[in-house]
Amino acid sequence: MRVALVTHCYPSVEHPYIYDWTRALVRSGVDLTVFCEQVGPDAMPGDGVSRPRVVEFANLAEPGRSLVRCGVASLRYAFRPLRPLHALRVLAVSDKPKTALRKAFEYWPCLHRGFDVVHFNAAQIAIRRFEFGRILGGKVIVSFRGQDFTFHPDRYDRLLREADHLHFISRHLLEEARKRGYLGGRHSLIPPAIDTDFYRPAPVPQGPEGSRGPYRLFTAARLTWTKGWEFALQAVAMLVEQGYDIRYHIAGDGEMRPAVAYAIRQLGLEGRVHLLGWLSPEQVRQQLWEAHVYVLASVGEAFNNSVLQAQACGVPVVCTDAGGLPENVQDGVTGLVARRRDPWDVAAKIRCLLDDPERRREMGVAARRRVKEQFSLKDLVPLFLAMYERVCA
Amino acid sequence: MRVCEISHTVPPEVFIRRHVEAMRRYSAVDIVLVGRSPATQPQASLADKPVAGELLMPNYDHLSLPAKVWNLRYALVGNSWRLRRPLRDRAVLGFFDRLQPDLIHFHMAGLAILMRWIPEALGIPYTVSLRGSDIQVEPVVNEGYRQGLKDALCGARGIHCVSEDIRRTAEEVIEQALPHAKVIYTIAPEHSSERPLARGIGRRPLLLVTVGRLHWRKGLEYGVVAIAELRRRGISCRWRVVGEGPCRVQIEYAARDEGVEDAIELVGVRPQSWIRDTLAEADVYFHPAVAEGISNAVIEAMAAGLPVVATRAGGMDEAISHDEDGLLVPTRDWRAMARALEELARDPERRTRLGRAASAKVRERFSASRHSREFFELYQGCFQGRR
């Protein structure tokens, strides 16, 4: 089966999960081509064998590199000159002449073959490049992963109507889609999954700590407003005020960095909270191994992979009830779920866990077991294959 | 004394326009206001149109080609100091040389960092205004900015701080005492008409107003949660936010998520006259900011006789005494915000009392005459011997 995956950036530091499961798909024999708008730094772990083919769209902002790519593609088309022209006909009927010309240029390096399935990795890129699916000539699958869909659900009605198949990563998103008038019947619900062999509990268990710390909290997420950083920091400040000795490490970066840095200063948390910037998966795992509790005080979230990683490492989670997080963390079993935008509640839940090492351990074990059973990368691949086959049938 | 004041934009922000108008009452000072660029982004705090005495600096990033060529004439007049500079800098320097200022005043610290080479090249002193994020946020995130700020403040002959809190923060940030820093409060606009007595909550919901950019510094997400909490406490209210900014999506989402989207109006940028009318119509001014120098919008609302609920961000406690002329709550504490709003909603006499006290205080502490006198002293101080 020939599958095209269309994504924004590949490989992406911000979304390492794409890299993991594309490699898993290739290993299981799928003929996978990744089309992306930009190629990210290839600093991910893994072998050189099971790598998908990667094709980058041409880009008017980088005319030099793009022209070279277009030239190489044209050499290929010399043997089948009608194929690209045939494919690009879609643009001529669907777009204004100027837009059609620009898109024809962008898609020129991508037209040497057809596909059975065109899978858009996110709704945001699907709405930008929906006609690309028609050009490649396969069935169109769109993944809904939250993000912009959560904030502007009204922009995505066309996808809900016209795509051949929809993929939701959480029941929460499916409900949102239903609210926008999606009637059901052509979707799959496949939650994200992670490599539970890589994200495993610490080889050396944590030593016992004093009654009031030092405790380590950890979060790995982009520094954007959706993650509710200010509420998390407020909760940490409350705990510090109550006498807990806390070190809070934050991995990630983003446009809210000034707000986060200012909040750290205003709440008197300098020296306790450390902004580490982007970390490699190994470094994230190391941080998880050292953490007592994983905290995520998001206000808008579709599912969240980093919480899965923490659970797979056996770290109990305190998160909020935003979007799909309650599906991700089983409240009271693998972690505690607090009300969103309520720092008092978040602080109380963190305190619950810090005060009770036995409960932390139990939750860690339960979390690891649940992720292994339900969100393991090994089980994800057959689900995707089944979805592709169902669409093609 | 001829003073050249530099702001980011022409037309400048309203508080800068008021400052220039107040300073023009002194015949001893001749003020020219120079903007670095024309105002492109809509902003509620911008004055409506440029007026006489407001010039645009020949900044080559925004000029049309003929204007660029025309401005090069400054570069052709040969002076020894001009030859060592790039062409575009020579044109800028020529522009300022022609204005023949005795003193240059930068209205924002960021401007002083970028442009203090101009007064240095012209051999004249300069002064700086410290207002808010340029001192509270940028230096914390950006080490290069902090160094530049330190150099700029040490080289300045006088420093204007909008509040005591800003002065303390500045001294903390650059780790050095600033004896030449002086706190001069902003100007409240004059409101001739007296506000009528506040009414009890009848059928009409309580109208809350905020004027400001939709920016994380303004803490509007906390405001949304406070409104939701206020509703849960059984107060029917509407919150009107005047202004535009990068956080619109965040606030809209928060309003939808908290189920109060029908209570929150993000009306965007409106002209000053519209804002005055809205202040007259409103019941309470609500200011949930997390970072603030001293809010001009709050002072304007106080001048209009509106009771204010504000956070203790920055120098807000210098403008408001709690329970005398407004209510102060801790920053980021939406429960306290909702409690304070509820108290005011249920007590119209208190609203009237706070509003009247506020407008009396503002008339005294934030008067144009006091502001311009103190600024005049700041400018004069630059010429009385070396610091």
GROMACS .gro file of C-alpha atoms in nm, chain A residues 133-310:
model
  178
  133GLY     CA    1  -0.487   1.496  -0.166
  134ARG     CA    2  -0.681   1.520  -0.493
  135ILE     CA    3  -0.358   1.585  -0.682
  136LEU     CA    4  -0.192   1.272  -0.549
  137GLY     CA    5  -0.511   1.087  -0.633
  138GLY     CA    6  -0.570   0.879  -0.320
  139LYS     CA    7  -0.828   0.860  -0.046
  140VAL     CA    8  -0.787   1.149   0.198
  141ILE     CA    9  -0.748   1.087   0.570
  142VAL     CA   10  -0.724   1.382   0.808
  143SER     CA   11  -0.589   1.351   1.161
  144PHE     CA   12  -0.743   1.580   1.418
  145ARG     CA   13  -0.491   1.644   1.690
  146GLY     CA   14  -0.646   1.948   1.853
  147GLN     CA   15  -0.442   2.268   1.846
  148ASP     CA   16  -0.605   2.516   1.611
  149PHE     CA   17  -0.915   2.297   1.580
  150THR     CA   18  -0.978   2.350   1.951
  151PHE     CA   19  -0.953   2.729   1.922
  152HIS     CA   20  -1.127   2.787   1.588
  153PRO     CA   21  -1.354   2.485   1.534
  154ASP     CA   22  -1.552   2.684   1.277
  155ARG     CA   23  -1.260   2.688   1.030
  156TYR     CA   24  -1.258   2.314   0.975
  157ASP     CA   25  -1.610   2.240   0.857
  158ARG     CA   26  -1.486   2.167   0.505
  159LEU     CA   27  -1.262   1.885   0.629
  160LEU     CA   28  -1.540   1.733   0.836
  161ARG     CA   29  -1.760   1.734   0.524
  162GLU     CA   30  -1.525   1.639   0.245
  163ALA     CA   31  -1.247   1.416   0.380
  164ASP     CA   32  -1.285   1.044   0.305
  165HIS     CA   33  -1.192   0.945   0.656
  166LEU     CA   34  -1.122   1.123   0.983
  167HIS     CA   35  -0.884   1.023   1.256
  168PHE     CA   36  -0.935   1.160   1.607
  169ILE     CA   37  -0.684   1.113   1.884
  170SER     CA   38  -0.934   1.152   2.167
  171ARG     CA   39  -1.305   1.122   2.237
  172HIS     CA   40  -1.298   1.487   2.333
  173LEU     CA   41  -1.209   1.588   1.976
  174LEU     CA   42  -1.473   1.356   1.834
  175GLU     CA   43  -1.731   1.531   2.052
  176GLU     CA   44  -1.608   1.871   1.929
  177ALA     CA   45  -1.644   1.751   1.570
  178ARG     CA   46  -1.996   1.625   1.642
  179LYS     CA   47  -2.081   1.971   1.776
  180ARG     CA   48  -1.973   2.112   1.438
  181GLY     CA   49  -2.216   1.885   1.258
  182TYR     CA   50  -2.008   1.573   1.184
  183LEU     CA   51  -2.255   1.286   1.169
  184GLY     CA   52  -2.016   0.996   1.228
  185GLY     CA   53  -1.958   0.674   1.040
  186ARG     CA   54  -1.624   0.751   0.878
  187HIS     CA   55  -1.379   0.803   1.156
  188SER     CA   56  -1.128   0.607   1.361
  189LEU     CA   57  -1.039   0.684   1.719
  190ILE     CA   58  -0.673   0.606   1.765
  191PRO     CA   59  -0.502   0.768   2.062
  192PRO     CA   60  -0.134   0.855   2.033
  193ALA     CA   61   0.118   0.603   2.148
  194ILE     CA   62   0.477   0.601   2.257
  195ASP     CA   63   0.772   0.371   2.261
  196THR     CA   64   0.740   0.205   2.600
  197ASP     CA   65   1.080   0.037   2.562
  198PHE     CA   66   1.250   0.372   2.538
  199TYR     CA   67   1.036   0.542   2.802
  200ARG     CA   68   1.079   0.297   3.087
  201PRO     CA   69   1.106   0.339   3.463
  202ALA     CA   70   1.436   0.453   3.609
  203PRO     CA   71   1.690   0.170   3.638
  204VAL     CA   72   1.785   0.294   3.985
  205PRO     CA   73   1.483   0.381   4.199
  206GLN     CA   74   1.480   0.720   4.370
  207GLY     CA   75   1.628   0.734   4.716
  208PRO     CA   76   1.405   0.832   5.007
  209GLU     CA   77   1.370   1.206   5.060
  210GLY     CA   78   1.308   1.414   5.370
  211SER     CA   79   0.956   1.492   5.482
  212ARG     CA   80   0.956   1.831   5.306
  213GLY     CA   81   1.177   1.765   5.009
  214PRO     CA   82   1.373   1.839   4.812
  215TYR     CA   83   1.111   1.737   4.558
  216ARG     CA   84   1.151   1.756   4.184
  217LEU     CA   85   0.868   1.846   3.950
  218PHE     CA   86   0.903   1.828   3.576
  219THR     CA   87   0.714   1.941   3.264
  220ALA     CA   88   0.810   1.903   2.899
  221ALA     CA   89   0.592   2.117   2.672
  222ARG     CA   90   0.606   2.416   2.445
  223LEU     CA   91   0.598   2.751   2.621
  224THR     CA   92   0.261   2.856   2.482
  225TRP     CA   93  -0.047   2.988   2.653
  226THR     CA   94  -0.237   2.661   2.599
  227LYS     CA   95  -0.017   2.489   2.857
  228GLY     CA   96  -0.131   2.715   3.142
  229TRP     CA   97   0.223   2.781   3.265
  230GLU     CA   98   0.124   3.070   3.487
  231PHE     CA   99  -0.124   2.853   3.675
  232ALA     CA  100   0.136   2.579   3.724
  233LEU     CA  101   0.390   2.828   3.854
  234GLN     CA  102   0.132   2.979   4.087
  235ALA     CA  103   0.066   2.631   4.228
  236VAL     CA  104   0.439   2.577   4.280
  237ALA     CA  105   0.466   2.914   4.455
  238MET     CA  106   0.184   2.813   4.689
  239LEU     CA  107   0.361   2.489   4.777
  240VAL     CA  108   0.687   2.674   4.841
  241GLU     CA  109   0.498   2.907   5.071
  242GLN     CA  110   0.366   2.605   5.260
  243GLY     CA  111   0.724   2.499   5.328
  244TYR     CA  112   0.791   2.243   5.057
  245ASP     CA  113   1.140   2.248   4.909
  246ILE     CA  114   1.070   2.220   4.538
  247ARG     CA  115   1.280   2.219   4.223
  248TYR     CA  116   1.074   2.256   3.908
  249HIS     CA  117   1.240   2.181   3.573
  250ILE     CA  118   1.076   2.289   3.250
  251ALA     CA  119   1.181   2.157   2.910
  252GLY     CA  120   1.061   2.341   2.602
  253ASP     CA  121   1.053   2.681   2.448
  254GLY     CA  122   0.805   2.910   2.277
  255GLU     CA  123   0.657   3.254   2.241
  256MET     CA  124   0.540   3.274   2.604
  257ARG     CA  125   0.893   3.255   2.740
  258PRO     CA  126   0.886   3.621   2.856
  259ALA     CA  127   0.559   3.563   3.040
  260VAL     CA  128   0.696   3.249   3.205
  261ALA     CA  129   1.024   3.416   3.300
  262TYR     CA  130   0.834   3.713   3.440
  263ALA     CA  131   0.600   3.490   3.640
  264ILE     CA  132   0.898   3.304   3.787
  265ARG     CA  133   1.045   3.635   3.901
  266GLN     CA  134   0.719   3.779   4.027
  267LEU     CA  135   0.631   3.468   4.226
  268GLY     CA  136   0.977   3.456   4.385
  269LEU     CA  137   1.070   3.123   4.226
  270GLU     CA  138   1.411   3.220   4.088
  271GLY     CA  139   1.655   2.942   4.165
  272ARG     CA  140   1.372   2.692   4.206
  273VAL     CA  141   1.235   2.688   3.853
  274HIS     CA  142   1.472   2.617   3.568
  275LEU     CA  143   1.390   2.677   3.201
  276LEU     CA  144   1.596   2.419   3.017
  277GLY     CA  145   1.494   2.488   2.654
  278TRP     CA  146   1.440   2.200   2.414
  279LEU     CA  147   1.586   1.869   2.528
  280SER     CA  148   1.660   1.551   2.335
  281PRO     CA  149   1.444   1.244   2.412
  282GLU     CA  150   1.728   1.096   2.621
  283GLN     CA  151   1.752   1.412   2.827
  284VAL     CA  152   1.375   1.422   2.874
  285ARG     CA  153   1.383   1.061   2.993
  286GLN     CA  154   1.665   1.143   3.233
  287GLN     CA  155   1.461   1.434   3.374
  288LEU     CA  156   1.158   1.206   3.411
  289TRP     CA  157   1.366   0.952   3.600
  290GLU     CA  158   1.465   1.218   3.849
  291ALA     CA  159   1.116   1.368   3.890
  292HIS     CA  160   0.876   1.290   4.173
  293VAL     CA  161   0.568   1.432   4.000
  294TYR     CA  162   0.495   1.534   3.643
  295VAL     CA  163   0.283   1.851   3.624
  296LEU     CA  164   0.074   1.979   3.334
  297ALA     CA  165  -0.171   2.263   3.403
  298SER     CA  166  -0.296   2.301   3.044
  299VAL     CA  167  -0.605   2.501   2.958
  300GLY     CA  168  -0.651   2.345   2.612
  301GLU     CA  169  -0.523   2.001   2.521
  302ALA     CA  170  -0.630   1.731   2.275
  303PHE     CA  171  -0.449   1.440   2.437
  304ASN     CA  172  -0.083   1.519   2.510
  305ASN     CA  173   0.209   1.287   2.451
  306SER     CA  174   0.443   1.412   2.720
  307VAL     CA  175   0.200   1.300   2.988
  308LEU     CA  176   0.205   0.953   2.830
  309GLN     CA  177   0.583   0.953   2.839
  310ALA     CA  178   0.582   1.046   3.206
   0.00000   0.00000   0.00000
